[in-house]
């Protein structure tokens, strides 16, 4: 029954997208159904979060109580804009488990389950796979020697950009090219610094990418321009962490506390008629967490 409901929703969303595009033309593309999700999977933040992996030790240690509050506010925002938010329990043996985005890649009805780049994180994906299977998604599990973190995948509808980083390798890129052949153009994008591809670039809409003004962000922008002729528009923000935004429906979630980047994003949202919501994520940032990494979105 659950599967039948999901399939009906899938087709309804498709028809809605088509009708919107026909009636409103290109301008409507900022809210054309691509970013409408029925489900958000999240995972509670574990008490062991202080032991999470970090590129650099924070100058001030993680405040676990504040981290939990910030994570809860994030989930509360999702609950306002996504009809079904499914909360998975934390696993204290996996201090990074709230960063659920890394455990899978979902495109349409297909969920590719990660073999995550960091050995310490392997195992987080088990409960995610079980849940997605129960909801009727088709499951494909990546196997050794492939490694992939969901934070390295940026799907624009036309292209599936795969960040080649310390976490995601060429084997995974090849697997994804096979899995999505004929459905999306799968392109590898070297990530020269930082954790993930989406640490320096994320989606405002299918044609507009938010990119960090740093060497890794500039390199990603140049590679995307060189390898595609789709005319992506890049909006550059000065704060690295602010380049990771989360677009859901006609809402854009952004990091609070970065005024210069905020002004740029605010102007963009006003121009495109998008509602902007700011979230304080200081404690999650200390563990290299951004906004996309806390959820898996699908229909
Ligand atoms: C890690 O190093 O794996 C975590 N501490 C942070 C993961 C963030 N994930 C994401 O942005 N997709």
mmCIF file of C-alpha atoms and ligand atoms in Angstrom:
data_model
loop_
_atom_site.group_PDB
_atom_site.id
_atom_site.type_symbol
_atom_site.label_atom_id
_atom_site.label_comp_id
_atom_site.label_asym_id
_atom_site.label_seq_id
_atom_site.Cartn_x
_atom_site.Cartn_y
_atom_site.Cartn_z
ATOM 1 C CA UNK A 1 0.000 0.000 0.000
ATOM 2 C CA UNK A 2 2.826 2.358 1.031
ATOM 3 C CA UNK A 3 4.508 1.619 -2.307
ATOM 4 C CA UNK A 4 1.316 2.320 -4.254
ATOM 5 C CA UNK A 5 0.948 5.699 -2.518
ATOM 6 C CA UNK A 6 4.565 6.529 -3.340
ATOM 7 C CA UNK A 7 4.117 5.596 -7.017
ATOM 8 C CA UNK A 8 0.926 7.733 -7.317
ATOM 9 C CA UNK A 9 2.760 10.679 -5.740
ATOM 10 C CA UNK A 10 5.667 10.193 -8.154
ATOM 11 C CA UNK A 11 3.384 10.450 -11.197
ATOM 12 C CA UNK A 12 1.360 13.312 -9.724
ATOM 13 C CA UNK A 13 4.576 15.312 -9.163
ATOM 14 C CA UNK A 14 5.603 14.635 -12.778
ATOM 15 C CA UNK A 15 2.274 15.868 -14.155
ATOM 16 C CA UNK A 16 2.400 18.912 -11.868
ATOM 17 C CA UNK A 17 5.897 19.738 -13.141
ATOM 18 C CA UNK A 18 4.808 19.431 -16.771
ATOM 19 C CA UNK A 19 1.700 21.569 -16.328
ATOM 20 C CA UNK A 20 3.664 24.247 -14.421
ATOM 21 C CA UNK A 21 6.359 24.361 -17.105
ATOM 22 C CA UNK A 22 3.771 24.694 -19.887
ATOM 23 C CA UNK A 23 1.776 27.407 -18.118
ATOM 24 C CA UNK A 24 4.581 29.547 -16.763
ATOM 25 C CA UNK A 25 7.548 28.924 -19.059
ATOM 26 C CA UNK A 26 11.167 29.174 -17.935
ATOM 27 C CA UNK A 27 10.646 31.726 -15.136
ATOM 28 C CA UNK A 28 8.688 29.120 -13.187
ATOM 29 C CA UNK A 29 11.723 26.842 -13.140
ATOM 30 C CA UNK A 30 12.692 28.115 -9.680
ATOM 31 C CA UNK A 31 9.740 26.176 -8.252
ATOM 32 C CA UNK A 32 8.778 23.620 -10.845
ATOM 33 C CA UNK A 33 8.463 20.546 -8.717
ATOM 34 C CA UNK A 34 12.094 19.423 -8.983
ATOM 35 C CA UNK A 35 12.700 20.430 -5.382
ATOM 36 C CA UNK A 36 9.413 19.123 -4.003
ATOM 37 C CA UNK A 37 9.906 16.103 -1.789
ATOM 38 C CA UNK A 38 7.445 13.930 0.058
ATOM 39 C CA UNK A 39 10.010 12.364 2.366
ATOM 40 C CA UNK A 40 12.988 13.533 4.391
ATOM 41 C CA UNK A 41 15.031 10.930 6.209
ATOM 42 C CA UNK A 42 16.999 12.287 9.164
ATOM 43 C CA UNK A 43 18.979 10.666 11.949
ATOM 44 C CA UNK A 44 19.202 11.850 15.530
ATOM 45 C CA UNK A 45 22.483 13.347 16.721
ATOM 46 C CA UNK A 46 24.289 10.851 19.007
ATOM 47 C CA UNK A 47 25.690 11.622 22.487
ATOM 48 C CA UNK A 48 29.072 10.606 21.058
ATOM 49 C CA UNK A 49 28.974 13.446 18.473
ATOM 50 C CA UNK A 50 32.075 15.071 20.011
ATOM 51 C CA UNK A 51 34.054 12.092 18.665
ATOM 52 C CA UNK A 52 32.935 12.772 15.099
ATOM 53 C CA UNK A 53 35.530 12.982 12.331
ATOM 54 C CA UNK A 54 37.017 16.448 11.779
ATOM 55 C CA UNK A 55 39.344 17.841 9.145
ATOM 56 C CA UNK A 56 40.736 20.227 11.783
ATOM 57 C CA UNK A 57 40.273 20.169 15.547
ATOM 58 C CA UNK A 58 37.937 23.061 16.513
ATOM 59 C CA UNK A 59 39.460 25.865 18.603
ATOM 60 C CA UNK A 60 36.472 25.609 20.964
ATOM 61 C CA UNK A 61 35.247 22.038 21.596
ATOM 62 C CA UNK A 62 31.793 20.973 20.449
ATOM 63 C CA UNK A 63 29.022 21.871 22.874
ATOM 64 C CA UNK A 64 26.918 18.729 22.654
ATOM 65 C CA UNK A 65 23.787 20.292 24.159
ATOM 66 C CA UNK A 66 23.917 23.139 21.643
ATOM 67 C CA UNK A 67 24.671 20.692 18.816
ATOM 68 C CA UNK A 68 21.499 18.765 19.679
ATOM 69 C CA UNK A 69 19.462 21.987 19.776
ATOM 70 C CA UNK A 70 20.804 23.108 16.405
ATOM 71 C CA UNK A 71 20.109 19.705 14.887
ATOM 72 C CA UNK A 72 16.594 19.756 16.315
ATOM 73 C CA UNK A 73 15.943 23.213 14.823
ATOM 74 C CA UNK A 74 17.121 21.908 11.466
ATOM 75 C CA UNK A 75 14.726 18.947 11.658
ATOM 76 C CA UNK A 76 11.915 21.263 12.793
ATOM 77 C CA UNK A 77 12.431 23.393 9.676
ATOM 78 C CA UNK A 78 12.268 20.278 7.515
ATOM 79 C CA UNK A 79 9.022 19.298 9.250
ATOM 80 C CA UNK A 80 7.496 22.618 8.147
ATOM 81 C CA UNK A 81 8.224 22.029 4.467
ATOM 82 C CA UNK A 82 8.391 18.257 3.870
ATOM 83 C CA UNK A 83 5.194 16.229 4.459
ATOM 84 C CA UNK A 84 6.878 13.126 5.920
ATOM 85 C CA UNK A 85 9.994 13.486 8.038
ATOM 86 C CA UNK A 86 11.258 10.100 9.222
ATOM 87 C CA UNK A 87 13.570 10.235 12.227
ATOM 88 C CA UNK A 88 15.971 7.336 12.555
ATOM 89 C CA UNK A 89 17.494 6.704 15.992
ATOM 90 C CA UNK A 90 21.103 7.667 16.647
ATOM 91 C CA UNK A 91 23.746 5.000 17.055
ATOM 92 C CA UNK A 92 26.361 6.061 19.630
ATOM 93 C CA UNK A 93 28.882 3.739 17.962
ATOM 94 C CA UNK A 94 28.690 6.034 14.941
ATOM 95 C CA UNK A 95 29.416 9.610 16.108
ATOM 96 C CA UNK A 96 28.814 10.975 12.572
ATOM 97 C CA UNK A 97 25.525 9.154 11.963
ATOM 98 C CA UNK A 98 23.399 12.330 11.860
ATOM 99 C CA UNK A 99 25.199 13.216 8.591
ATOM 100 C CA UNK A 100 22.850 10.855 6.822
ATOM 101 C CA UNK A 101 23.280 12.368 3.350
ATOM 102 C CA UNK A 102 26.559 10.501 3.000
ATOM 103 C CA UNK A 103 24.969 7.056 3.325
ATOM 104 C CA UNK A 104 23.077 7.036 0.011
ATOM 105 C CA UNK A 105 22.259 8.745 -3.244
ATOM 106 C CA UNK A 106 18.609 8.808 -4.246
ATOM 107 C CA UNK A 107 17.509 9.655 -7.783
ATOM 108 C CA UNK A 108 13.870 8.963 -8.606
ATOM 109 C CA UNK A 109 13.061 5.505 -7.330
ATOM 110 C CA UNK A 110 16.666 4.324 -7.146
ATOM 111 C CA UNK A 111 18.743 4.437 -3.981
ATOM 112 C CA UNK A 112 22.441 3.789 -4.357
ATOM 113 C CA UNK A 113 23.770 2.797 -0.956
ATOM 114 C CA UNK A 114 27.219 4.168 -0.200
ATOM 115 C CA UNK A 115 30.338 2.357 0.745
ATOM 116 C CA UNK A 116 31.582 5.367 2.622
ATOM 117 C CA UNK A 117 35.096 6.714 2.185
ATOM 118 C CA UNK A 118 35.880 6.833 5.907
ATOM 119 C CA UNK A 119 36.123 3.298 7.356
ATOM 120 C CA UNK A 120 34.946 4.646 10.713
ATOM 121 C CA UNK A 121 31.580 5.528 9.167
ATOM 122 C CA UNK A 122 30.842 2.215 7.476
ATOM 123 C CA UNK A 123 27.789 0.589 8.998
ATOM 124 C CA UNK A 124 25.796 3.832 9.251
ATOM 125 C CA UNK A 125 24.142 2.902 5.971
ATOM 126 C CA UNK A 126 22.512 -0.345 7.247
ATOM 127 C CA UNK A 127 19.436 1.215 8.872
ATOM 128 C CA UNK A 128 19.114 3.649 5.963
ATOM 129 C CA UNK A 129 19.084 0.827 3.416
ATOM 130 C CA UNK A 130 16.470 -1.105 5.440
ATOM 131 C CA UNK A 131 14.246 1.957 5.696
ATOM 132 C CA UNK A 132 14.476 2.846 2.002
ATOM 133 C CA UNK A 133 13.814 -0.774 1.047
ATOM 134 C CA UNK A 134 10.672 -0.834 3.228
ATOM 135 C CA UNK A 135 9.492 2.344 1.509
ATOM 136 C CA UNK A 136 9.748 0.556 -1.838
ATOM 137 C CA UNK A 137 12.850 2.119 -3.365
ATOM 138 C CA UNK A 138 15.059 0.024 -5.625
ATOM 139 C CA UNK A 139 18.305 -0.591 -3.781
ATOM 140 C CA UNK A 140 21.733 -0.812 -5.404
ATOM 141 C CA UNK A 141 24.647 -1.293 -3.038
ATOM 142 C CA UNK A 142 28.120 -0.033 -3.983
ATOM 143 C CA UNK A 143 30.811 -2.615 -3.368
ATOM 144 C CA UNK A 144 34.564 -2.643 -2.774
ATOM 145 C CA UNK A 145 36.746 -1.068 -4.206
ATOM 146 C CA UNK A 146 34.202 1.722 -4.770
ATOM 147 C CA UNK A 147 33.903 4.387 -2.118
ATOM 148 C CA UNK A 148 31.305 7.133 -2.150
ATOM 149 C CA UNK A 149 29.924 9.743 0.243
ATOM 150 C CA UNK A 150 26.606 11.358 -0.683
ATOM 151 C CA UNK A 151 28.176 14.746 0.068
ATOM 152 C CA UNK A 152 30.151 14.322 -3.136
ATOM 153 C CA UNK A 153 27.082 14.013 -5.353
ATOM 154 C CA UNK A 154 25.334 17.002 -6.890
ATOM 155 C CA UNK A 155 22.327 16.147 -9.053
ATOM 156 C CA UNK A 156 20.923 18.948 -11.208
ATOM 157 C CA UNK A 157 18.283 16.941 -13.073
ATOM 158 C CA UNK A 158 20.445 16.839 -16.202
ATOM 159 C CA UNK A 159 23.866 16.163 -14.714
ATOM 160 C CA UNK A 160 24.987 14.044 -11.836
ATOM 161 C CA UNK A 161 28.257 15.598 -10.735
ATOM 162 C CA UNK A 162 30.455 13.227 -8.740
ATOM 163 C CA UNK A 163 33.138 14.853 -6.619
ATOM 164 C CA UNK A 164 36.366 12.899 -6.774
ATOM 165 C CA UNK A 165 37.665 13.547 -3.282
ATOM 166 C CA UNK A 166 39.408 11.688 -0.470
ATOM 167 C CA UNK A 167 36.038 9.996 0.141
ATOM 168 C CA UNK A 168 34.717 9.207 -3.361
ATOM 169 C CA UNK A 169 36.796 7.383 -5.970
ATOM 170 C CA UNK A 170 36.894 6.611 -9.701
ATOM 171 C CA UNK A 171 35.380 3.148 -9.180
ATOM 172 C CA UNK A 172 32.248 4.725 -7.724
ATOM 173 C CA UNK A 173 32.146 7.162 -10.639
ATOM 174 C CA UNK A 174 32.208 4.221 -13.086
ATOM 175 C CA UNK A 175 29.476 2.423 -11.132
ATOM 176 C CA UNK A 176 27.282 5.519 -11.191
ATOM 177 C CA UNK A 177 27.867 6.011 -14.918
ATOM 178 C CA UNK A 178 26.584 2.461 -15.477
ATOM 179 C CA UNK A 179 23.651 2.778 -13.086
ATOM 180 C CA UNK A 180 22.356 6.053 -14.549
ATOM 181 C CA UNK A 181 23.237 5.486 -18.226
ATOM 182 C CA UNK A 182 20.527 7.113 -20.361
ATOM 183 C CA UNK A 183 18.990 8.839 -17.326
ATOM 184 C CA UNK A 184 21.600 11.440 -16.350
ATOM 185 C CA UNK A 185 25.011 12.531 -17.562
ATOM 186 C CA UNK A 186 27.377 11.402 -14.832
ATOM 187 C CA UNK A 187 30.514 13.549 -14.700
ATOM 188 C CA UNK A 188 33.511 13.333 -12.357
ATOM 189 C CA UNK A 189 34.642 16.614 -10.809
ATOM 190 C CA UNK A 190 37.988 16.672 -8.962
ATOM 191 C CA UNK A 191 37.759 18.189 -5.477
ATOM 192 C CA UNK A 192 41.211 19.648 -4.852
ATOM 193 C CA UNK A 193 40.678 20.637 -1.213
ATOM 194 C CA UNK A 194 38.181 20.138 1.581
ATOM 195 C CA UNK A 195 35.844 17.299 2.446
ATOM 196 C CA UNK A 196 33.274 16.950 -0.328
ATOM 197 C CA UNK A 197 32.120 18.434 -3.621
ATOM 198 C CA UNK A 198 29.169 19.985 -1.810
ATOM 199 C CA UNK A 199 31.564 21.631 0.658
ATOM 200 C CA UNK A 200 32.136 24.154 -2.143
ATOM 201 C CA UNK A 201 29.092 24.007 -4.413
ATOM 202 C CA UNK A 202 25.355 23.360 -4.042
ATOM 203 C CA UNK A 203 22.087 23.894 -5.897
ATOM 204 C CA UNK A 204 19.988 27.011 -5.793
ATOM 205 C CA UNK A 205 17.960 25.684 -8.715
ATOM 206 C CA UNK A 206 18.574 23.370 -11.663
ATOM 207 C CA UNK A 207 20.472 26.111 -13.500
ATOM 208 C CA UNK A 208 21.976 28.114 -10.644
ATOM 209 C CA UNK A 209 24.799 26.861 -8.463
ATOM 210 C CA UNK A 210 26.105 28.497 -5.298
ATOM 211 C CA UNK A 211 29.883 28.253 -5.197
ATOM 212 C CA UNK A 212 32.571 29.125 -2.639
ATOM 213 C CA UNK A 213 35.085 31.799 -3.505
ATOM 214 C CA UNK A 214 38.146 29.652 -2.824
ATOM 215 C CA UNK A 215 40.577 27.649 -5.014
ATOM 216 C CA UNK A 216 38.533 24.433 -4.714
ATOM 217 C CA UNK A 217 35.292 26.262 -5.584
ATOM 218 C CA UNK A 218 36.897 28.057 -8.532
ATOM 219 C CA UNK A 219 38.328 24.776 -9.838
ATOM 220 C CA UNK A 220 34.921 23.070 -9.596
ATOM 221 C CA UNK A 221 33.257 25.969 -11.435
ATOM 222 C CA UNK A 222 35.882 25.854 -14.209
ATOM 223 C CA UNK A 223 35.542 22.085 -14.601
ATOM 224 C CA UNK A 224 31.744 22.236 -14.785
ATOM 225 C CA UNK A 225 31.946 25.029 -17.375
ATOM 226 C CA UNK A 226 34.511 23.101 -19.401
ATOM 227 C CA UNK A 227 32.715 19.753 -19.346
ATOM 228 C CA UNK A 228 29.135 20.903 -19.886
ATOM 229 C CA UNK A 229 27.582 23.424 -22.215
ATOM 230 C CA UNK A 230 24.441 23.759 -20.173
ATOM 231 C CA UNK A 231 25.063 27.374 -19.228
ATOM 232 C CA UNK A 232 24.968 27.005 -15.448
ATOM 233 C CA UNK A 233 24.905 30.311 -13.634
ATOM 234 C CA UNK A 234 27.319 30.469 -10.690
ATOM 235 C CA UNK A 235 26.664 32.712 -7.719
ATOM 236 C CA UNK A 236 29.816 33.081 -5.637
ATOM 237 C CA UNK A 237 29.761 33.540 -1.871
ATOM 238 C CA UNK A 238 32.769 34.630 0.208
ATOM 239 C CA UNK A 239 32.271 32.177 3.105
ATOM 240 C CA UNK A 240 33.107 28.559 2.247
ATOM 241 C CA UNK A 241 30.455 27.054 4.516
ATOM 242 C CA UNK A 242 27.757 29.349 3.070
ATOM 243 C CA UNK A 243 28.164 27.694 -0.349
ATOM 244 C CA UNK A 244 26.238 24.714 0.972
ATOM 245 C CA UNK A 245 22.562 25.655 0.876
ATOM 246 C CA UNK A 246 19.557 23.372 0.994
ATOM 247 C CA UNK A 247 16.741 24.021 -1.457
ATOM 248 C CA UNK A 248 13.369 22.426 -0.754
ATOM 249 C CA UNK A 249 10.276 23.562 -2.679
ATOM 250 C CA UNK A 250 10.274 27.348 -2.683
ATOM 251 C CA UNK A 251 12.388 27.544 0.490
ATOM 252 C CA UNK A 252 16.154 27.951 0.745
ATOM 253 C CA UNK A 253 17.875 27.014 3.988
ATOM 254 C CA UNK A 254 21.123 28.914 4.538
ATOM 255 C CA UNK A 255 23.741 29.167 7.279
ATOM 256 C CA UNK A 256 23.162 31.957 9.810
ATOM 257 C CA UNK A 257 26.181 33.996 10.937
ATOM 258 C CA UNK A 258 27.845 34.832 7.606
ATOM 259 C CA UNK A 259 26.479 38.302 6.779
ATOM 260 C CA UNK A 260 28.324 38.913 3.507
ATOM 261 C CA UNK A 261 27.219 35.611 1.995
ATOM 262 C CA UNK A 262 23.764 36.067 3.483
ATOM 263 C CA UNK A 263 23.303 39.373 1.668
ATOM 264 C CA UNK A 264 24.167 37.779 -1.675
ATOM 265 C CA UNK A 265 21.798 34.870 -1.077
ATOM 266 C CA UNK A 266 19.051 37.159 0.194
ATOM 267 C CA UNK A 267 19.186 39.254 -2.990
ATOM 268 C CA UNK A 268 19.054 36.108 -5.106
ATOM 269 C CA UNK A 269 16.080 34.760 -3.150
ATOM 270 C CA UNK A 270 14.211 38.067 -3.476
ATOM 271 C CA UNK A 271 14.815 38.146 -7.231
ATOM 272 C CA UNK A 272 13.619 34.565 -7.696
ATOM 273 C CA UNK A 273 10.773 34.731 -5.178
ATOM 274 C CA UNK A 274 12.260 32.129 -2.851
ATOM 275 C CA UNK A 275 11.666 32.102 0.912
ATOM 276 C CA UNK A 276 14.968 32.148 2.814
ATOM 277 C CA UNK A 277 15.426 30.551 6.247
ATOM 278 C CA UNK A 278 18.604 31.013 8.308
ATOM 279 C CA UNK A 279 19.909 28.303 10.617
ATOM 280 C CA UNK A 280 22.678 28.522 13.219
ATOM 281 C CA UNK A 281 24.811 25.410 12.838
ATOM 282 C CA UNK A 282 28.043 26.389 14.630
ATOM 283 C CA UNK A 283 28.457 23.052 16.453
ATOM 284 C CA UNK A 284 27.800 20.913 13.377
ATOM 285 C CA UNK A 285 30.224 23.017 11.350
ATOM 286 C CA UNK A 286 32.941 22.013 13.850
ATOM 287 C CA UNK A 287 32.504 18.441 12.554
ATOM 288 C CA UNK A 288 32.542 19.661 8.914
ATOM 289 C CA UNK A 289 28.776 19.307 8.654
ATOM 290 C CA UNK A 290 26.817 21.551 6.307
ATOM 291 C CA UNK A 291 23.116 21.891 5.513
ATOM 292 C CA UNK A 292 22.626 19.241 2.852
ATOM 293 C CA UNK A 293 24.356 16.577 4.923
ATOM 294 C CA UNK A 294 21.605 16.190 7.534
ATOM 295 C CA UNK A 295 18.939 14.675 5.324
ATOM 296 C CA UNK A 296 18.060 12.376 2.426
ATOM 297 C CA UNK A 297 15.181 13.784 0.374
ATOM 298 C CA UNK A 298 12.957 11.800 -2.001
ATOM 299 C CA UNK A 299 9.448 11.166 -3.297
HETATM 300 C C1 LIG B 1 32.749 13.343 8.183
HETATM 301 O O1 LIG B 1 33.922 13.717 8.225
HETATM 302 O O2 LIG B 1 32.395 12.398 7.488
HETATM 303 C C2 LIG B 1 31.735 14.082 9.016
HETATM 304 N N1 LIG B 1 32.343 14.588 10.196
HETATM 305 C C3 LIG B 1 31.099 15.217 8.248
HETATM 306 C C4 LIG B 1 30.252 14.738 7.131
HETATM 307 C C5 LIG B 1 29.545 15.853 6.447
HETATM 308 N N2 LIG B 1 28.794 15.349 5.377
HETATM 309 C C6 LIG B 1 28.295 16.084 4.390
HETATM 310 O O3 LIG B 1 28.498 17.281 4.352
HETATM 311 N N3 LIG B 1 27.633 15.469 3.427
#
